Structures are given as structure tokens and as C-alpha cells.
PDB file of C-alpha atoms in Angstrom:
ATOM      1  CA  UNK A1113      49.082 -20.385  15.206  1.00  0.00           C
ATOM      2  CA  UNK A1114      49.405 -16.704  14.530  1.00  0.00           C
ATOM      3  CA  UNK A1115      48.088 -17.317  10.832  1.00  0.00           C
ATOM      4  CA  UNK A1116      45.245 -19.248  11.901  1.00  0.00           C
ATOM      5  CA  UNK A1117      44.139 -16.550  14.456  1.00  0.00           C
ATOM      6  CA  UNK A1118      44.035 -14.117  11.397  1.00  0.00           C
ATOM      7  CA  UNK A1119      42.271 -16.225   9.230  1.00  0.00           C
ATOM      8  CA  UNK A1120      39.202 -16.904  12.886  1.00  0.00           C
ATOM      9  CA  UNK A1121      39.171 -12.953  13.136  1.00  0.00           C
ATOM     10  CA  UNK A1122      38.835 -11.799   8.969  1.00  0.00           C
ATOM     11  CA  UNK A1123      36.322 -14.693   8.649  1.00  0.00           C
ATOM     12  CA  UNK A1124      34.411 -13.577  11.988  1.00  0.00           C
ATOM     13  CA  UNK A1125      34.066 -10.173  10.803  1.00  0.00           C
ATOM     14  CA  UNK A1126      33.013 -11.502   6.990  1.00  0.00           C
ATOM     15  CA  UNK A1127      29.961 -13.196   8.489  1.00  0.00           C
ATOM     16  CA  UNK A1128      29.278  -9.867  11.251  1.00  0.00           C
ATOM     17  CA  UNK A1129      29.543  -7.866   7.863  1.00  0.00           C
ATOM     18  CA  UNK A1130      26.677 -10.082   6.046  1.00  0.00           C
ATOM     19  CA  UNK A1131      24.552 -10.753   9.082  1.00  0.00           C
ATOM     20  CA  UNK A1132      24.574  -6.719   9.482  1.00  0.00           C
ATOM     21  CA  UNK A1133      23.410  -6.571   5.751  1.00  0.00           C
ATOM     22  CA  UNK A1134      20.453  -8.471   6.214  1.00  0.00           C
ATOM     23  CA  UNK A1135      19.254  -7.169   9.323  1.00  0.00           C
ATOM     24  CA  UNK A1136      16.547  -4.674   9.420  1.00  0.00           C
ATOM     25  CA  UNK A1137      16.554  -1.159  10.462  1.00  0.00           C
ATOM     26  CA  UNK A1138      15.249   2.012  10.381  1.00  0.00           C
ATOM     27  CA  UNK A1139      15.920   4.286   7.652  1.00  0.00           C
ATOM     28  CA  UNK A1140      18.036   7.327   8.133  1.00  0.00           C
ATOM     29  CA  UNK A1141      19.341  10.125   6.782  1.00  0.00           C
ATOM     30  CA  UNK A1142      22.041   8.724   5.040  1.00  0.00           C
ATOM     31  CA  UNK A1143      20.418   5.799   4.200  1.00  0.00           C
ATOM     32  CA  UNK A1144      18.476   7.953   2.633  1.00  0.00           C
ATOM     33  CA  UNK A1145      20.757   9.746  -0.048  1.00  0.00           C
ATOM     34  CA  UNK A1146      22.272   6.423  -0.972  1.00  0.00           C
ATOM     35  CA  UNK A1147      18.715   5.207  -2.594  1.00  0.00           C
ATOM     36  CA  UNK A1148      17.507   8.849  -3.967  1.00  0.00           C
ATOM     37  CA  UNK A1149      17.438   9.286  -7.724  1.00  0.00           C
ATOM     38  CA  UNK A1150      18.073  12.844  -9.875  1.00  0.00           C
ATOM     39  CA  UNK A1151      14.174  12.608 -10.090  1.00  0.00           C
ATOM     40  CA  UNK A1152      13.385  12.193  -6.027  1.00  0.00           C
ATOM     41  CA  UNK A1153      11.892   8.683  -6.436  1.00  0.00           C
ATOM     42  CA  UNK A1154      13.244   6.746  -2.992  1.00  0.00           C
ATOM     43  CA  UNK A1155      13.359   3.562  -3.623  1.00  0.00           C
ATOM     44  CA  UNK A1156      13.773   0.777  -1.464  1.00  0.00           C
ATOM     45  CA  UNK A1157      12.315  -2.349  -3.099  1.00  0.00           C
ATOM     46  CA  UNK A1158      13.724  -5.433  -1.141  1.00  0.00           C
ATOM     47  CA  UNK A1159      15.661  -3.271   0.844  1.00  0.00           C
ATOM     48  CA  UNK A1160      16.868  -4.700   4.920  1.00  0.00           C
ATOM     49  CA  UNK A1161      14.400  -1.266   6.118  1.00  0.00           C
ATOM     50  CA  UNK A1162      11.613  -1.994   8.957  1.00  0.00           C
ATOM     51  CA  UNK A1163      11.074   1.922   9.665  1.00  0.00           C
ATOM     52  CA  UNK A1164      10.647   5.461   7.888  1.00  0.00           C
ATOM     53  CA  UNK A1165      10.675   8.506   9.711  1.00  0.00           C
ATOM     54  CA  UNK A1166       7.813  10.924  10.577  1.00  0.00           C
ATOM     55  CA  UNK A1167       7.279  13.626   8.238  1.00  0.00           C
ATOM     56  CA  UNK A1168       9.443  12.460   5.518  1.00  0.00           C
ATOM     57  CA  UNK A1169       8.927  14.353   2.306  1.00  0.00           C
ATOM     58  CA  UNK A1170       9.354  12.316  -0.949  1.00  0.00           C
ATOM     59  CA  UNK A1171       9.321  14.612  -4.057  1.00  0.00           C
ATOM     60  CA  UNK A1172       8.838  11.541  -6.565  1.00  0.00           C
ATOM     61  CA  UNK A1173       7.764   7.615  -6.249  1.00  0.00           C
ATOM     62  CA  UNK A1174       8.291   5.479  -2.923  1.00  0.00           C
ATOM     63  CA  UNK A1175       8.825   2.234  -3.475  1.00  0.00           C
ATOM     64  CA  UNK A1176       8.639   0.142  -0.226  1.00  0.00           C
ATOM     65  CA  UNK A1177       7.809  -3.222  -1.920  1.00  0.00           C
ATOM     66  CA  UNK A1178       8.652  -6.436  -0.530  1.00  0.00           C
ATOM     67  CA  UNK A1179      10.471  -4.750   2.846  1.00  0.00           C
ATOM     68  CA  UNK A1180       9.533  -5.247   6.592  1.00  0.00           C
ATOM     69  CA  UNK A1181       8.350  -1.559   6.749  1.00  0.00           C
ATOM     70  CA  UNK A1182       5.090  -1.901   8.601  1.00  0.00           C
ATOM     71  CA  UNK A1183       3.397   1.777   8.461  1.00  0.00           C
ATOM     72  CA  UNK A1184       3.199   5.099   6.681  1.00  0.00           C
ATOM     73  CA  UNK A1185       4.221   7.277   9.632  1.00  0.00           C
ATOM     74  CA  UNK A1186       2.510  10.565  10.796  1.00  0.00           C
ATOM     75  CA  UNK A1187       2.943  13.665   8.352  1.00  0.00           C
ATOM     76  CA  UNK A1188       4.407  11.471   5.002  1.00  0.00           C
ATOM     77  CA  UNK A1189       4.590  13.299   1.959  1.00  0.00           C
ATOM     78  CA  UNK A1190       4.727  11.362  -1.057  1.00  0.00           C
ATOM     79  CA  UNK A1191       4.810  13.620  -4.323  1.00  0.00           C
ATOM     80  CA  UNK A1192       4.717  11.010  -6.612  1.00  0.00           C
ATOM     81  CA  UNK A1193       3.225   7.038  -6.008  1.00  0.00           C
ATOM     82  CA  UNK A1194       3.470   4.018  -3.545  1.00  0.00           C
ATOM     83  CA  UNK A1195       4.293   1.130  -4.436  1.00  0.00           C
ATOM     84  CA  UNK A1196       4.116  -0.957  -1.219  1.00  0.00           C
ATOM     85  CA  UNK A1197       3.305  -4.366  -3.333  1.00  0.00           C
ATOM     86  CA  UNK A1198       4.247  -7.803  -1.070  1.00  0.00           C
ATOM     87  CA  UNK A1199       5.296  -5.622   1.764  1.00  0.00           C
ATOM     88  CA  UNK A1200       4.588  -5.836   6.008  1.00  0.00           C
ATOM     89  CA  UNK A1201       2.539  -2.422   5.272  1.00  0.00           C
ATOM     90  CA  UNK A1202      -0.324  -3.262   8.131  1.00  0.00           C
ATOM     91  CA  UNK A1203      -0.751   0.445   8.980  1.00  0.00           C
ATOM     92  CA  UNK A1204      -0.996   3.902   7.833  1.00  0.00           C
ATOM     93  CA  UNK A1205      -0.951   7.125  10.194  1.00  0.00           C
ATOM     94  CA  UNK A1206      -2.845  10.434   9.973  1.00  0.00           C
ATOM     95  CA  UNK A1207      -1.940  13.049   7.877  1.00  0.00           C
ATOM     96  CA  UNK A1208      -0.532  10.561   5.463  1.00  0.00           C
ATOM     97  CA  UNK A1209      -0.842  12.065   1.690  1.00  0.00           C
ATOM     98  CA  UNK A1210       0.069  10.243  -1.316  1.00  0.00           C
ATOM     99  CA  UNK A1211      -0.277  12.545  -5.002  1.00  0.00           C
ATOM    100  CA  UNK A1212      -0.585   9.962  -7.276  1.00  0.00           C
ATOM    101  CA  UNK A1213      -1.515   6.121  -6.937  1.00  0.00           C
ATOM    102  CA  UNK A1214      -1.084   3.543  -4.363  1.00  0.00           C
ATOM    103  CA  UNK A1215      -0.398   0.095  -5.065  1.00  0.00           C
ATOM    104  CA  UNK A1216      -0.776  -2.130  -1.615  1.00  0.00           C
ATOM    105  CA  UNK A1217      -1.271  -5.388  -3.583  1.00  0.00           C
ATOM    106  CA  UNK A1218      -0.500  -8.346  -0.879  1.00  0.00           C
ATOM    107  CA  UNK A1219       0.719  -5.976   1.880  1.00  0.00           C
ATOM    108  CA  UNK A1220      -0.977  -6.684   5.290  1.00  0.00           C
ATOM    109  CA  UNK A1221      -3.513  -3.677   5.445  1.00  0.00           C
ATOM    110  CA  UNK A1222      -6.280  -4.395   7.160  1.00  0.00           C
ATOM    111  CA  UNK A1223      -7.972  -0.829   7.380  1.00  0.00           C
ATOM    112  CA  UNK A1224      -7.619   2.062   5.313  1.00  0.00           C
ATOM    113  CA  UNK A1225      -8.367   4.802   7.357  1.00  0.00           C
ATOM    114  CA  UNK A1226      -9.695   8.263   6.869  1.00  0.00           C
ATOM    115  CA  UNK A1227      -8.851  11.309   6.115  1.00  0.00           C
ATOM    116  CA  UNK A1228      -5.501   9.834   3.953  1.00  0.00           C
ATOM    117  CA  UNK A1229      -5.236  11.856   0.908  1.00  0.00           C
ATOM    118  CA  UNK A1230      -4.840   9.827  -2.043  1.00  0.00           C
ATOM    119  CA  UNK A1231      -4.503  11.130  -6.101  1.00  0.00           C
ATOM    120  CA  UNK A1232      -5.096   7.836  -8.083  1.00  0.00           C
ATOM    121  CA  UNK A1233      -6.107   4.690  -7.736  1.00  0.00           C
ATOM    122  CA  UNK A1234      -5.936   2.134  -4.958  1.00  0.00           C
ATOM    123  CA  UNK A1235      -5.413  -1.489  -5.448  1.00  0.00           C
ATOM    124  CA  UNK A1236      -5.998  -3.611  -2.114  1.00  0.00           C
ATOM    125  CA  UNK A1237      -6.077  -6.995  -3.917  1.00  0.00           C
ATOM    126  CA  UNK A1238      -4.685  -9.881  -1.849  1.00  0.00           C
ATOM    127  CA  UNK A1239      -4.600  -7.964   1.399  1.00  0.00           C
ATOM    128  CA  UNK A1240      -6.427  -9.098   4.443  1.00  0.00           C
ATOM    129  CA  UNK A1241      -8.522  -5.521   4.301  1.00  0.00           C
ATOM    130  CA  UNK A1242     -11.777  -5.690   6.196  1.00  0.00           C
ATOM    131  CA  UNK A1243     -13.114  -1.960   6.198  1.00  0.00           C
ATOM    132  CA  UNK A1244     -13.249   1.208   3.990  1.00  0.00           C
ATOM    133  CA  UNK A1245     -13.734   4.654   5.982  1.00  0.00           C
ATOM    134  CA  UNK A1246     -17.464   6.223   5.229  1.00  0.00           C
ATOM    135  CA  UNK A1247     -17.727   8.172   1.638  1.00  0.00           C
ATOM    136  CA  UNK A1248     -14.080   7.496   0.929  1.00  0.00           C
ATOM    137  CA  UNK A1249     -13.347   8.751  -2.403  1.00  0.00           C
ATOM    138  CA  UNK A1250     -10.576   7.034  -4.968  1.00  0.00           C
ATOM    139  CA  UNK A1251      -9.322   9.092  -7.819  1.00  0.00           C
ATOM    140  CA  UNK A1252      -9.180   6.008 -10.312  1.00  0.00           C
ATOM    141  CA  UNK A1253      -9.817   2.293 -10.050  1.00  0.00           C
ATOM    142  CA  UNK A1254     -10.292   0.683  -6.750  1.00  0.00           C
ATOM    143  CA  UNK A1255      -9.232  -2.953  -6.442  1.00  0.00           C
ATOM    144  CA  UNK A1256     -10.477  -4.782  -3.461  1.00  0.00           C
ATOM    145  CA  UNK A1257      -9.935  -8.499  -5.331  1.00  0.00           C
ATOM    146  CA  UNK A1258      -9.507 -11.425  -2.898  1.00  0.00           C
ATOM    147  CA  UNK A1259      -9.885  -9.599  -0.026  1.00  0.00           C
ATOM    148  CA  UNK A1260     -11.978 -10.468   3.297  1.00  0.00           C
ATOM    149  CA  UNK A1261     -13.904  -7.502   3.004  1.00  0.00           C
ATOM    150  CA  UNK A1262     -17.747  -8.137   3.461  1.00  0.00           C
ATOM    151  CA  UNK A1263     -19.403  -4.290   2.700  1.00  0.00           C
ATOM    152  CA  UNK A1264     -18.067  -0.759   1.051  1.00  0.00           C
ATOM    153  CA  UNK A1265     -18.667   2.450   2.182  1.00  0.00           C
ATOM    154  CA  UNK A1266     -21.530   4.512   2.235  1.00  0.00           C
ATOM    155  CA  UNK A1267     -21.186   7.032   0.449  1.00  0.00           C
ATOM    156  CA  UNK A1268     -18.947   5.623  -1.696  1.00  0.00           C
ATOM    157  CA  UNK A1269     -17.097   7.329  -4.964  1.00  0.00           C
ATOM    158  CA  UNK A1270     -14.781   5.518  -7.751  1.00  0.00           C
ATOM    159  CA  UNK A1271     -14.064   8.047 -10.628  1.00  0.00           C
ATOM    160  CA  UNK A1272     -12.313   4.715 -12.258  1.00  0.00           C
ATOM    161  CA  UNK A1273     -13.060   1.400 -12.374  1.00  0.00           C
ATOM    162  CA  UNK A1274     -14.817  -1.296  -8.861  1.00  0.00           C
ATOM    163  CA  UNK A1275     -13.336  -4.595  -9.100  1.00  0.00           C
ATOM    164  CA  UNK A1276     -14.537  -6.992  -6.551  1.00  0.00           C
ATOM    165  CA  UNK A1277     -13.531 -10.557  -7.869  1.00  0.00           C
ATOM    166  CA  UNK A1278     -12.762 -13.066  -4.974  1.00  0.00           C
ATOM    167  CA  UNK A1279     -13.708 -10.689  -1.525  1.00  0.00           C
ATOM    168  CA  UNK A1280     -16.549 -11.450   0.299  1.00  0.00           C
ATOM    169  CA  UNK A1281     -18.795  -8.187  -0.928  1.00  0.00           C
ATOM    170  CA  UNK A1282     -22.510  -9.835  -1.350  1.00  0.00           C
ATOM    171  CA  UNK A1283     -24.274  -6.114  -0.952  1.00  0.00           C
ATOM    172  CA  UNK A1284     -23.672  -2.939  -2.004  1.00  0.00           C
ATOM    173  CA  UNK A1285     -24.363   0.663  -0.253  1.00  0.00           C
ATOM    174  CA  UNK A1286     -27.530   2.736  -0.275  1.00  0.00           C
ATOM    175  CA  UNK A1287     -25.715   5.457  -2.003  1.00  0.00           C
ATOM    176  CA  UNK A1288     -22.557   4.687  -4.254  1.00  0.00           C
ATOM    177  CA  UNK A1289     -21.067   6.087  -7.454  1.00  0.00           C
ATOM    178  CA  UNK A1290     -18.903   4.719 -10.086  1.00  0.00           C
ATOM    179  CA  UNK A1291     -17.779   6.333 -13.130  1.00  0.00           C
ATOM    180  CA  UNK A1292     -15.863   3.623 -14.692  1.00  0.00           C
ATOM    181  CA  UNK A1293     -17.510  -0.210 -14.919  1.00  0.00           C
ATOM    182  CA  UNK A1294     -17.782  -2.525 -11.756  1.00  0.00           C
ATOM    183  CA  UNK A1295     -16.513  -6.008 -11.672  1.00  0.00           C
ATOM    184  CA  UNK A1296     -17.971  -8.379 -10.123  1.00  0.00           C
ATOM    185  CA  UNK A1297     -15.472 -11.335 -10.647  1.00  0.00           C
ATOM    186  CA  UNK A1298     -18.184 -14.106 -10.438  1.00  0.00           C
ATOM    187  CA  UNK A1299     -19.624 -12.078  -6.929  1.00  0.00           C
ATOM    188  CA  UNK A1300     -23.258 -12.426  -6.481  1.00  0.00           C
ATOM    189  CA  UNK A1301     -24.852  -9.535  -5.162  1.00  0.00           C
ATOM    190  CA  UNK A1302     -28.196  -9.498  -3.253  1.00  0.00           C
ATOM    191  CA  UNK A1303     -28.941  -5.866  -2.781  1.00  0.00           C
ATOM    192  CA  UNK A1304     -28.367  -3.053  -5.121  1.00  0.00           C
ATOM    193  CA  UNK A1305     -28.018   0.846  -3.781  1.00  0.00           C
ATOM    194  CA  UNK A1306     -31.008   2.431  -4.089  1.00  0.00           C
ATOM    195  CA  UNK A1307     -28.809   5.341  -5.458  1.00  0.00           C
ATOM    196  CA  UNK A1308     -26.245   4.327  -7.961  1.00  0.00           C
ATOM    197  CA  UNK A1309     -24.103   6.458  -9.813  1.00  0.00           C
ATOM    198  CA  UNK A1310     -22.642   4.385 -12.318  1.00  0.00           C
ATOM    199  CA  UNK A1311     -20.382   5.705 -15.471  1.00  0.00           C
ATOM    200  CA  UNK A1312     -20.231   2.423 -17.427  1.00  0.00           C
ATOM    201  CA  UNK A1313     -21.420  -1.024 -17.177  1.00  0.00           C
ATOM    202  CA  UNK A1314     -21.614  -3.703 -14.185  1.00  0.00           C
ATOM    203  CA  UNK A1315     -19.244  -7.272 -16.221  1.00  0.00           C
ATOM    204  CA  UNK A1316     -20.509 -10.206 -13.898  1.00  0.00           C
TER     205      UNK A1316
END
């Protein structure tokens, strides 16, 4: 009887110990330290996180890809890239600035919102995105394949590469400016800006 009592409580607190690991939760300090490299890239690809704290500063890359983290809170400092590929990513905060690229492929942004500071390119591909901020300005290519979206920006300006394959972009801007090529991925568009900027060459 004794033995068997053992064996209930070690195999009770085996399955607390693997429902605990699965669970998501916000990510602390220590939490932290555990997933920081030499170079100050954070990653938590696949990790059991749902939350990152205000203000964080990451000195390298920030890997949130395929986790229940659902926004970039107020004041994050990523020195490196974001990779938030296949993640719950529906929402980014003010003061939000990312140095080098951000990759958002199939994440659940619907809106990327001004005033985020961004250093590279910006692939939205297989999101549900439906609207650009006015004269929003991407430091490489901008990838909006697949997506809902039905206009750009005024204003808009792609010092890389447009690729608009699959959304639901029939018209372009007024004004717009692209210094790489534009992509149209089989998209057939009915009005042209009557200002266009454009680096390289439009691929149908």
C-alpha cells in the first residue's frame, strides 16, 4: 500500500512537471538569461512564452517564431532582427524599433502601425494584414504576398524590392517609389501612380 502511494505521488508530480512545461507564460528575467547567447541574440523559437516585457532591450536577433507571444510591447529595442515567422504576433506597440529586418511571415498582423522604426526589409506574406500607415518607408524589400490587403500607402517608399503576388492590391498610389523591381505575382492593376519612382522593372 505504502509502495503504491509512492509510485500515485512521483507519477502525479511527473505529469504536473510536463503540463508546467507546456504551458505558456510570460517571459522573465531569468527566463531570460537561460535563452541569451555570447552575441545577445534571444531566442525563443517554439518556446511555451505568451508575453515579453515593456522596454526590453535586445542587443542582437529576437527570434519569437512559432510562440503564443501576441505583441511587441511599448519601448522594445531590438538591435539586431525579428524573426516572428508562424507566430500569434497580432500587434505591435509604439515606440517599437527594430535595427535590422523583420520577418512576420504567417504571424497574425493585421496593421502595421506608424511611427515603428524599422532598418531592413519587411515581409508580411501570409498574414491577414489589411493596412499600411501613410508614406511608410521600408529599408529593403517589402513582401505583402497573399495577404488581404486591397491598397498601399500614399506616399509610399521601398528602397528594395514590391512583391504583391496573391493580396488583393488592384491599384496603386498617386505618389509611390520603388528602387528595386515590383512584382506583381499575376496581380492586375487598373491604375498606375501618376508619380512613380521606380529603380528597376515592374515582372507581371
Amino acid at each position: 500500500m505504502k509502495h503504491q502511494i509512492v509510485k500515485t505521488v512521483a507519477t502525479g508530480l511527473l505529469i504536473s512537471g510536463l503540463s508546467f512545461g507546456i504551458a505558456a507564460e510570460p517571459l522573465g528575467t531569468f527566463h531570460i538569461l537561460n535563452h541569451l547567447d555570447n552575441y545577445g541574440n534571444l531566442d525563443l523559437r517554439n518556446k511555451p512564452y505568451d508575453e515579453l516585457p515593456a522596454g526590453l532591450v535586445v542587443k542582437g536577433n529576437l527570434n519569437i517564431a512559432k510562440t503564443s507571444i501576441k505583441r511587441l510591447p511599448e519601448g522594445i529595442d531590438i538591435q539586431g532582427s525579428l524573426d516572428a515567422s508562424n507566430s500569434a504576433l497580432n500587434r505591435l506597440d509604439k515606440g517599437v524599433s527594430i535595427k535590422g529586418y523583420a520577418n512576420l511571415l504567417g504571424s497574425q498582423i493585421k496593421r502595421w502601425p506608424p511611427g515603428i522604426k524599422l532598418g531592413g526589409y519587411l515581409n508580411l506574406a501570409d498574414t491577414p494584414l489589411t493596412s499600411l500607415p501613410p508614406r511608410l518607408r521600408v529599408k529593403g524589400d517589402l513582401s505583402l504576398i497573399r495577404t488581404p490587403i486591397t491598397q498601399l500607402p500614399e506616399g509610399l517608399v521601398v528602397d528594395g524590392n514590391l512583391y504583391i503576388g496573391g493580396s488583393q492590391i488592384r491599384e496603386f498610389p498617386n505618389t509611390m517609389t520603388v528602387k528595386g523591381n515590383i512584382y506583381l505575382g499575376g496581380n492586375r492593376i487598373s491604375k498606375w501612380p501618376t508619380k512613380l519612382n521606380l529603380g528597376g522593372a515592374v515582372a507581371p
